[in-house]
Short mmCIF file of C-alpha atoms and ligand atoms in Angstrom, two decimals:
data_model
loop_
_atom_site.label_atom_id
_atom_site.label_comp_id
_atom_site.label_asym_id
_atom_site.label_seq_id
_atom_site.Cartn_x
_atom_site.Cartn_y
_atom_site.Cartn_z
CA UNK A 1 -24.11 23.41 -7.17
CA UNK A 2 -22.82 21.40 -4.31
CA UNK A 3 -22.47 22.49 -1.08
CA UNK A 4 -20.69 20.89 1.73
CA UNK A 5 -21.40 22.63 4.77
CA UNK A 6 -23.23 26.88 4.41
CA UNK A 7 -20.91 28.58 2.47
CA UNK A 8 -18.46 25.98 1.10
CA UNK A 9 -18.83 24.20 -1.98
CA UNK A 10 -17.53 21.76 -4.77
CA UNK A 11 -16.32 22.90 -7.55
CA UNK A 12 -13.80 20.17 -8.75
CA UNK A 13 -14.08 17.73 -11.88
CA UNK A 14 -14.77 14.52 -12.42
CA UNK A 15 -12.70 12.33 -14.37
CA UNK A 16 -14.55 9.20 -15.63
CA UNK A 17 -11.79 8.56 -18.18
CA UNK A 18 -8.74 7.99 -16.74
CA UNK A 19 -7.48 4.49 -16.04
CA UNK A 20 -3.85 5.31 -15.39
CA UNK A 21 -2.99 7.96 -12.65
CA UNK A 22 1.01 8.05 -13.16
CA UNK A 23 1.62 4.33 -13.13
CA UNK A 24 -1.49 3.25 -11.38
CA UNK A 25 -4.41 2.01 -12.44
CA UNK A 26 -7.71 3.84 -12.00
CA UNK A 27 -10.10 1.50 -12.76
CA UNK A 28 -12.84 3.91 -11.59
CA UNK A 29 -11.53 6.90 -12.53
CA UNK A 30 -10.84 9.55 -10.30
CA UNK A 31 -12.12 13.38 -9.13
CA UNK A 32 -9.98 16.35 -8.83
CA UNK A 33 -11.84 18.40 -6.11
CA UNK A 34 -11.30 22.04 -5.91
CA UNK A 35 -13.36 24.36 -2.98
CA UNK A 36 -15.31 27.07 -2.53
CA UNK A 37 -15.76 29.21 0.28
CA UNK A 38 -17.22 32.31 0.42
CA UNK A 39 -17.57 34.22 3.59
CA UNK A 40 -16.95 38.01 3.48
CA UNK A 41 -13.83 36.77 1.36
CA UNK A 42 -13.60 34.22 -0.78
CA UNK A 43 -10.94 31.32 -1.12
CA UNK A 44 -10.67 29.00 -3.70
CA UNK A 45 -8.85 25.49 -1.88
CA UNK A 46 -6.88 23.60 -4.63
CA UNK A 47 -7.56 23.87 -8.45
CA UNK A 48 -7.96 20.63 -11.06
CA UNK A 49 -6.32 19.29 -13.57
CA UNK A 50 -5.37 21.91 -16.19
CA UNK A 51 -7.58 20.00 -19.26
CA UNK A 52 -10.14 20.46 -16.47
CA UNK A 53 -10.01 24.19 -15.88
CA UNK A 54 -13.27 25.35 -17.80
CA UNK A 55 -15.31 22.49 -15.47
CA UNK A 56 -13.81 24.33 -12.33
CA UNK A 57 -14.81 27.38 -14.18
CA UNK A 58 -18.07 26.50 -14.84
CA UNK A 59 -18.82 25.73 -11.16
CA UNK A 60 -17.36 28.83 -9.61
CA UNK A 61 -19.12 30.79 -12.11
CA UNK A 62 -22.40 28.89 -11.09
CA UNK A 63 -21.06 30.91 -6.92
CA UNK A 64 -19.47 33.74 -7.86
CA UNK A 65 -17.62 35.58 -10.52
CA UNK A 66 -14.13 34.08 -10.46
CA UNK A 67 -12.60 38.01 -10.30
CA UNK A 68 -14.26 38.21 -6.96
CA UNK A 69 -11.73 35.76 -5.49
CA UNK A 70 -9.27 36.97 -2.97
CA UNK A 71 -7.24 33.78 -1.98
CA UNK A 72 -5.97 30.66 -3.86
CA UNK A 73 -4.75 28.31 -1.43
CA UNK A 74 -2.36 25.61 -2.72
CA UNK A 75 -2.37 22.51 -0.51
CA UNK A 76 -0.11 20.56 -2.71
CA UNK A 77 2.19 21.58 -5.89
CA UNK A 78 1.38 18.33 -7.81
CA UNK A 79 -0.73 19.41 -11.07
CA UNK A 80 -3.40 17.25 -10.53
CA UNK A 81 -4.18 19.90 -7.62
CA UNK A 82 -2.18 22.79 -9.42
CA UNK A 83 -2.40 22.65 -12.96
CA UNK A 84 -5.61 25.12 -13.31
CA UNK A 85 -3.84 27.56 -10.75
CA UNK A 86 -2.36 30.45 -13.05
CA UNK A 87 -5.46 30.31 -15.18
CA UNK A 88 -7.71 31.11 -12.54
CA UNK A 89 -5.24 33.62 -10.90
CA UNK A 90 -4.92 35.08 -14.14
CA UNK A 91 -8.96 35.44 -13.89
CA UNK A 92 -8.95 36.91 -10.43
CA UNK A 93 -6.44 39.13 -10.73
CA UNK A 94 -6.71 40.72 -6.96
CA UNK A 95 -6.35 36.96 -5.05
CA UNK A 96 -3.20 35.90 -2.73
CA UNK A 97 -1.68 32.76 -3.57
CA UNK A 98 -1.19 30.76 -0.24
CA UNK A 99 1.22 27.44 -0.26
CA UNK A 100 3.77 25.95 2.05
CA UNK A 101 7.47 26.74 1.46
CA UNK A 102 8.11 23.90 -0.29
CA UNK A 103 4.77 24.36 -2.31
CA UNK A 104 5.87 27.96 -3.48
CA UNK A 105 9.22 26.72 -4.68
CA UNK A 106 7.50 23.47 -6.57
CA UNK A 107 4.52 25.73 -7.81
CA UNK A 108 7.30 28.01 -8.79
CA UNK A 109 9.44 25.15 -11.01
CA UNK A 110 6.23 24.19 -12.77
CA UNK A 111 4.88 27.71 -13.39
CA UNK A 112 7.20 30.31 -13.15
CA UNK A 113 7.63 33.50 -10.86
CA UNK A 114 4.44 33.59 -8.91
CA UNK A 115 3.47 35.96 -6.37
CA UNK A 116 3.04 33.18 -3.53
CA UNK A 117 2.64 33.94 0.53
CA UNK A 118 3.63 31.23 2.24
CA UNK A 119 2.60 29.32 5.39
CA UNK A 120 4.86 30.51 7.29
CA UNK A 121 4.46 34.00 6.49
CA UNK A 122 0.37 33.70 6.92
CA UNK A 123 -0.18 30.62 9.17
CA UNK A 124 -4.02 31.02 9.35
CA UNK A 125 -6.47 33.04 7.43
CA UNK A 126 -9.50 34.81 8.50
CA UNK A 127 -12.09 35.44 5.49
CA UNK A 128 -14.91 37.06 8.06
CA UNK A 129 -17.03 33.74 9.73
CA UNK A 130 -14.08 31.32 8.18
CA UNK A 131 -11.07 31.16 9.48
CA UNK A 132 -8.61 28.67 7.72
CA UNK A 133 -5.87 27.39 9.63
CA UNK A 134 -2.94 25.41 7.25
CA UNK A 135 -0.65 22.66 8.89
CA UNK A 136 2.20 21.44 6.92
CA UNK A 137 1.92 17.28 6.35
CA UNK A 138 5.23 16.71 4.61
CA UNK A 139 5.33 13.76 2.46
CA UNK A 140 1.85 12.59 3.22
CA UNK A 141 2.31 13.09 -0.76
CA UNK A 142 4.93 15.30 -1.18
CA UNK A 143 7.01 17.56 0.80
CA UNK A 144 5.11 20.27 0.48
CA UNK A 145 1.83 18.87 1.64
CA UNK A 146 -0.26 20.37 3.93
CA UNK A 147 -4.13 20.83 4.86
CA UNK A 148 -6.47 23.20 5.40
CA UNK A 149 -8.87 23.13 8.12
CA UNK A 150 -12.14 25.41 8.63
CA UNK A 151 -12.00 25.81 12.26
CA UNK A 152 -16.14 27.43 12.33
CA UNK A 153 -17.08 24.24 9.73
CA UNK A 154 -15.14 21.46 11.47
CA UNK A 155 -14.06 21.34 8.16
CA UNK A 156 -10.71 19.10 7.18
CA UNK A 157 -9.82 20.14 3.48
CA UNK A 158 -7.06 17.14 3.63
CA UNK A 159 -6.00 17.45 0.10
CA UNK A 160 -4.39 13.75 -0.93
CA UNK A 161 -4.63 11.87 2.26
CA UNK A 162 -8.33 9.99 2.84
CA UNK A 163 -8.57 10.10 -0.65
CA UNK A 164 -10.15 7.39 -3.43
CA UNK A 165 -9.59 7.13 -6.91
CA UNK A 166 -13.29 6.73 -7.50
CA UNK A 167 -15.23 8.49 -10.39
CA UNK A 168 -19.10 9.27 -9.42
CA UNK A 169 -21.54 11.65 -9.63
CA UNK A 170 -22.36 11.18 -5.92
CA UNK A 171 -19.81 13.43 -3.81
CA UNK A 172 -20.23 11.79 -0.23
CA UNK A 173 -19.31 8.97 1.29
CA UNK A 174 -22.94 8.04 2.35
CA UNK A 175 -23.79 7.97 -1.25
CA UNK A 176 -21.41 5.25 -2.77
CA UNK A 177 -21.02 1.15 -2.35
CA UNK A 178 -19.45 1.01 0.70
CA UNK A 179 -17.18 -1.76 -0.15
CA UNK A 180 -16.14 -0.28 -3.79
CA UNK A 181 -15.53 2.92 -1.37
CA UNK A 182 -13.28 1.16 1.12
CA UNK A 183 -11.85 -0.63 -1.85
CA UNK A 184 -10.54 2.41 -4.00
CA UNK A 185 -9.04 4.00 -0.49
CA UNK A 186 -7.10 0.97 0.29
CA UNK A 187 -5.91 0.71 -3.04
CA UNK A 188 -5.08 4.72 -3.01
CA UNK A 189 -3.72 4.06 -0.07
CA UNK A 190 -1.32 1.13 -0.71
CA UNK A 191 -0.08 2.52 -4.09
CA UNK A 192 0.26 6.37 -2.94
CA UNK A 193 0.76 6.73 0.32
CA UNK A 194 2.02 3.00 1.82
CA UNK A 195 5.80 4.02 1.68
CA UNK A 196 4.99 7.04 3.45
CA UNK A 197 3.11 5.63 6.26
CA UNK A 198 5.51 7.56 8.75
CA UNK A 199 4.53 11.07 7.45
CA UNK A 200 0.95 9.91 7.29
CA UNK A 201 1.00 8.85 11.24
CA UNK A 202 2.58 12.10 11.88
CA UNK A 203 -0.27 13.57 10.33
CA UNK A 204 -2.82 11.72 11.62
CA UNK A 205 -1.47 12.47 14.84
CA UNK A 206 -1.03 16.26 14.08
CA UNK A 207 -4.72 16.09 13.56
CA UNK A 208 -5.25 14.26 16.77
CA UNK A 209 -7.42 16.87 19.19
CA UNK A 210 -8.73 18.27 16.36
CA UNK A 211 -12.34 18.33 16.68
CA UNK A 212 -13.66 17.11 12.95
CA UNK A 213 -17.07 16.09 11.58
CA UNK A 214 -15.92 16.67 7.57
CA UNK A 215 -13.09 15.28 5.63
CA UNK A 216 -12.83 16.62 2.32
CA UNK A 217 -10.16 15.11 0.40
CA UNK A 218 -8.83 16.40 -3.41
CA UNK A 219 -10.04 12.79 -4.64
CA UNK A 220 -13.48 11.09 -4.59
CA UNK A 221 -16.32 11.33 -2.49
CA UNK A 222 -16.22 13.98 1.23
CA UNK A 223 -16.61 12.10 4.11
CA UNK A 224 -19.60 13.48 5.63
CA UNK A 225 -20.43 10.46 7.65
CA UNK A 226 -19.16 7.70 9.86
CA UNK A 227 -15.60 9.21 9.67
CA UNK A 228 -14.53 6.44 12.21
CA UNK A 229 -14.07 4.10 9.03
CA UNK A 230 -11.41 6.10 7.10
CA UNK A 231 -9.87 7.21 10.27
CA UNK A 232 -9.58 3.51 11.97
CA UNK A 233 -8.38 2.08 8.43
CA UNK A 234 -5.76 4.89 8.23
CA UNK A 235 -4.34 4.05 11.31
CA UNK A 236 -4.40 0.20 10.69
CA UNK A 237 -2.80 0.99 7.32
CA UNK A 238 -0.37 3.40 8.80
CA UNK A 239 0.67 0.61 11.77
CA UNK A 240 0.92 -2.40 8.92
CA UNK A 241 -1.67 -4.14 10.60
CA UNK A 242 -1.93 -7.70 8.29
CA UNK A 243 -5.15 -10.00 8.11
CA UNK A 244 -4.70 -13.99 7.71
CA UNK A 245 -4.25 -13.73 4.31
CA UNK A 246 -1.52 -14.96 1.42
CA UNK A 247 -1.48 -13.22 -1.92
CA UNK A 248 0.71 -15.37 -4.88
CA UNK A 249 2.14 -13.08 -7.79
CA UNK A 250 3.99 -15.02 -10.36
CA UNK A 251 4.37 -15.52 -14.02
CA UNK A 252 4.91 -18.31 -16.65
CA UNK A 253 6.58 -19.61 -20.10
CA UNK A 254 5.01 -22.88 -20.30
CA UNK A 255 2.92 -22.80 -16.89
CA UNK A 256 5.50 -24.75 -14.94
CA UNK A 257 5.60 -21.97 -12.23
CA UNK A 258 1.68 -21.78 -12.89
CA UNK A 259 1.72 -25.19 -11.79
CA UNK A 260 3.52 -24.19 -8.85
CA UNK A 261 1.83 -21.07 -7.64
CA UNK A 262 -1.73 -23.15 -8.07
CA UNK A 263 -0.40 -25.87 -6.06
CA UNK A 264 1.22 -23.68 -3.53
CA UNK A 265 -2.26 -21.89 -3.53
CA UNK A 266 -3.90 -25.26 -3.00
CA UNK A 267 -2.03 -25.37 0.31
CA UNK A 268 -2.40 -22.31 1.73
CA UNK A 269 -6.37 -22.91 1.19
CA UNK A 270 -6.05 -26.56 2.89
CA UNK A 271 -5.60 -24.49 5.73
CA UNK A 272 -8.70 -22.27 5.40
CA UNK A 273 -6.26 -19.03 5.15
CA UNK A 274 -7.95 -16.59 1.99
CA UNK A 275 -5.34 -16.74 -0.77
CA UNK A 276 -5.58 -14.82 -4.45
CA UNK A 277 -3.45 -15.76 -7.25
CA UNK A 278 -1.91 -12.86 -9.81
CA UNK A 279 -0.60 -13.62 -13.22
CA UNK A 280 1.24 -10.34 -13.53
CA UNK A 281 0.71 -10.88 -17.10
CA UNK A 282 -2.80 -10.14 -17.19
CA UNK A 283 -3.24 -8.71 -13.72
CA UNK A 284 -1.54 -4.93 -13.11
CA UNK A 285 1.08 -4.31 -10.18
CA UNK A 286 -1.50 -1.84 -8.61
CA UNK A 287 -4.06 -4.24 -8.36
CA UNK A 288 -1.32 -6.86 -6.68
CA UNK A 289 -0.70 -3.98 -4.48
CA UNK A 290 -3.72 -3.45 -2.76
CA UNK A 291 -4.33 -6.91 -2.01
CA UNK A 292 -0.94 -7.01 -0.66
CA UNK A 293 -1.71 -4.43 1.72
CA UNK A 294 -3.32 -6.20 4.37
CA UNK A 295 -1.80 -9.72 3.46
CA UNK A 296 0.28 -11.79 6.28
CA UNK A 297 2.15 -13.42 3.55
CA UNK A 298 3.22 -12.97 -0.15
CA UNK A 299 4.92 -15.64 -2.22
CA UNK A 300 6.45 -14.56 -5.69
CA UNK A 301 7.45 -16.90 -8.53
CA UNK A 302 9.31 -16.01 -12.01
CA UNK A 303 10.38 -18.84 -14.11
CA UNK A 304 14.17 -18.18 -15.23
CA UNK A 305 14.24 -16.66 -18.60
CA UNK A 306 18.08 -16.05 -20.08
CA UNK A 307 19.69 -17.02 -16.78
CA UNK A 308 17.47 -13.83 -14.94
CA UNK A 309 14.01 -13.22 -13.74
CA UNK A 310 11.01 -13.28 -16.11
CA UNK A 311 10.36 -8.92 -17.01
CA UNK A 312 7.08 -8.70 -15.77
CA UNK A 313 8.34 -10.18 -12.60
CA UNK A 314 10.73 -7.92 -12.19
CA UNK A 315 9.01 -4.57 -12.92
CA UNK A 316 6.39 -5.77 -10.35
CA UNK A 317 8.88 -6.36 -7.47
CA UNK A 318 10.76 -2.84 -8.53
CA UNK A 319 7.47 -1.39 -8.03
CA UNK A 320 6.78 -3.28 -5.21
CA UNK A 321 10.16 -2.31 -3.70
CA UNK A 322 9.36 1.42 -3.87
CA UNK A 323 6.24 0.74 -2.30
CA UNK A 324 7.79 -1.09 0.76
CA UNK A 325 5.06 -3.44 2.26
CA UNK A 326 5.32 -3.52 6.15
CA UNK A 327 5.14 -6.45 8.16
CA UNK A 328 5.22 -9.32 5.25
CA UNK A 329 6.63 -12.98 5.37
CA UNK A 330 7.39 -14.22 1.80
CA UNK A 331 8.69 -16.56 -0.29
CA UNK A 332 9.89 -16.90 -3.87
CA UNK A 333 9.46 -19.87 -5.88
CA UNK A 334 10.00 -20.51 -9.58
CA UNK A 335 11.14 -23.22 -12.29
CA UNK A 336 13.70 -23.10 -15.41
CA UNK A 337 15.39 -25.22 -17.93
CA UNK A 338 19.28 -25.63 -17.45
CA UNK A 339 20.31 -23.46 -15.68
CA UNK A 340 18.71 -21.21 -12.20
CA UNK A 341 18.75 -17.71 -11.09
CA UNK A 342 15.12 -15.92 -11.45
CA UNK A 343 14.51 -17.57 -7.65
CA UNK A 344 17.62 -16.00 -6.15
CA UNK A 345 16.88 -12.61 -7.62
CA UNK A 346 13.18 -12.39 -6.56
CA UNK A 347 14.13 -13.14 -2.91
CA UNK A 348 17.02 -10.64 -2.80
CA UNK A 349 14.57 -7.88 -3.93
CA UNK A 350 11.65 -8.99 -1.84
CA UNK A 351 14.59 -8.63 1.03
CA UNK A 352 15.43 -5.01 -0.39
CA UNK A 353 11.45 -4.31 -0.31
CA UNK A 354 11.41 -5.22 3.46
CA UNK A 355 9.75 -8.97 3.42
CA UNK A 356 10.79 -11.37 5.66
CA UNK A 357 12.00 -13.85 3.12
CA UNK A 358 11.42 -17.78 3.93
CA UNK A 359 13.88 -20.43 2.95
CA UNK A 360 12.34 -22.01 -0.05
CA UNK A 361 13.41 -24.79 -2.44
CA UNK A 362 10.00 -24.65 -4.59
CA UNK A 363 12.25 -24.45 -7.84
CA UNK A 364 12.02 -26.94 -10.29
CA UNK A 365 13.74 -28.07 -13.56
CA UNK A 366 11.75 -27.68 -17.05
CA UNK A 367 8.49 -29.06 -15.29
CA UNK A 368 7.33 -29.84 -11.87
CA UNK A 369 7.03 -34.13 -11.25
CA UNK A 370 4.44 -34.73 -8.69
CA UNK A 371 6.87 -35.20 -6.09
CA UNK A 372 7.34 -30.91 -7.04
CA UNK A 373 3.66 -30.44 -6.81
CA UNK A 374 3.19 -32.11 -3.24
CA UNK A 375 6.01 -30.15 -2.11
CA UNK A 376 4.52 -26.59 -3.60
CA UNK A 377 1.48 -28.14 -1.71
CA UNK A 378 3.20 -28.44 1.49
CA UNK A 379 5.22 -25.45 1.17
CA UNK A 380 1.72 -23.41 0.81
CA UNK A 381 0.27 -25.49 3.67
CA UNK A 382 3.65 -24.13 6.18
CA UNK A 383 2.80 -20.49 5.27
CA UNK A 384 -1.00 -20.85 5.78
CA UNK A 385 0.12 -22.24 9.28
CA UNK A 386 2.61 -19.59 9.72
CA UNK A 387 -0.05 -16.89 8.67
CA UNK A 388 -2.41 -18.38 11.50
CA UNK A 389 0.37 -18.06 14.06
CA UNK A 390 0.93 -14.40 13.13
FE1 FEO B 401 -3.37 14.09 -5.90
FE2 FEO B 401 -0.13 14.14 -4.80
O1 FEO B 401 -1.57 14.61 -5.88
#
């Protein structure tokens, strides 16, 4: 039994298993955390996974007996938070579902005819010693987001937002590698919430006043401690604050634009700027991502394959263009045989995902001479010095 603060507990999942959350890749797995809290009623915040429901079952029952429940709230609609929700309402057959407009009419296309109260209907809710009060964070994931907060507990239940994708048996912040920790919510971050930065500020600044010593997201570990380090990231991450740093993404057919992104790499290290290299081959977009995140600068290569761009190319900068990186320089480099055109495609849609794109002529014929080499060289040498100039 885990509890967070007297009278609210854990009773999520964990999910060591999965390594690919709708397109992204979990290295570390992930948690689905559901809450407890009992006062003289009882409210269950968020549900799991449905292939998780007898876990969340097994920890309520370890509380109380799940008909005893008088409220399910319903932060967000999306079933990694709903998908247990009509089993356990079906088990507690006296509780009031509580969701945002938008919630009732998503938890309503998933599920059916509910019987849901909204937000707006029941603003706040007062179990005796607890009172919960819900504010709507639209898109900060989806449009029916919103957050609970446990005014007595200084309590945030903040659903999606200061989440990690991070599997562990520990469940607070204090008890994890710091740097894996800041790791998995900058890569959460960058591939869930980065094109949504604007609904996250206005969150974050909805919040703002708010006096909170307990975040406890519906993914990895509660933040029970130094809450100034998720909170200043956030709003670094929300203002597209970049670091002197260049991240290369490319791929190859017979290593000519290898050639190119090492030697382009080669420069921007001259320069002492960090710099990381991604075949997108063998490395995955979400991965790319996350680096990108704080990056100055991002150069992208394809070598031309049937007079277009190379396919893993492109279904990194289509992800990559959904994602819309803020406050990027680029480049796009690249080699073929006879005849051009990956180059000219990668910089349109590194345009159309917001980049500032560079004039670049780092595209060479069949293989690069090392006349091409020096010039990827240099070309990486500019962009460190453009990096350090910010
Ligand atoms: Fe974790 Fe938007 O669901």
């Amino acid at each position: 039994m885990i509890q967070l603060k007297k009278g609210v507990y854990w009773v999520g999942a964990v999910d060591w298993d999965i390594k690919n959350f709708h397109g992204y890749v979990t290295h570390r797995g992930t948690t689905y955390n559901s809450y407890l809290l009992v006062a003289d009623k009882i409210a269950l915040v968020d549900t799991v996974k449905a292939h998780f429901f007898e876990t969340m079952l097994r920890h309520i029952k370890e509380i109380v007996d799940p008909s005893e429940i008088d409220y399910i709230i319903s932060n967000h609609g999306e079933p990694d938070h709903s998908g247990s929700l009509t089993k356990i309402a079906g088990m507690a057959p006296n509780a009031k579902i509580i969701a945002s407009e938008r919630g009732k009419n998503i938890l309503t296309k998933y599920y059916g005819d509910l019987d849901i109260t909204t937000i707006k209907e029941q603003p706040t809710l007062d179990l005796g010693g607890k009172t919960l009060t819900f504010v709507p964070i639209p898109m900060a994931h989806w449009p029916d987001s919103m957050v609970s907060y446990v005014a007595e507990d200084k309590l945030l239940l903040s659903n999606d937002a200061f989440g990690q994708h991070l599997a562990s048996a520990a469940r607070f912040n204090d008890e994890v590698d710091q740097d894996v920790l800041m790791h998995e919510a900058a890569t959460y971050y960058a591939n869930i919430l980065m094109p949504l930065c604007r609904s996250v500020d206005r969150a974050i600044k909805a919040l703002e006043g708010v006096e909170i010593d307990m975040i406890a997201p519906s993914h990895g570990v509660i933040w029970r401690k130094n809450l100034g380090i998720i909170l200043e990231a956030y709003k670094k991450w929300v203002a597209g604050e970049t670091t002197e740093k260049v991240v290369i993404a490319y791929d190859t057919m017979w290593e000519s634009t290898k050639k190119l992104a090492y030697a382009l790499a080669e420069g921007v290290g001259s320069e002492g700027v960090p710099v990381k290299v991604y075949n997108l081959t063998v490395s995955h977009r979400s991965d790319v991502i996350a680096d990108i995140l704080e990056a100055k600068a991002v150069l992208i290569g394809s070598p031309t394959l049937n007079n277009h761009v190379f396919p893993t190319v492109a279904g990194f900068l289509a992800y990559m263009r959904g994602l819309k990186p803020m406050n990027k320089i680029g480049a796009a480099f690249g080699s073929y045989g006879w005849a051009g055109g990956a180059k000219k495609f990668v910089e349109e849609q590194m345009k159309l995902a917001g980049i500032d794109v560079l004039e670049s002529d780092i595209d060479v014929s069949y293989k690069p001479t090392e006349d091409e080499w020096q010039k990827a060289f240099n070309y990486g040498k500019m962009i460190a010095q453009k990096v350090k100039e910010g």
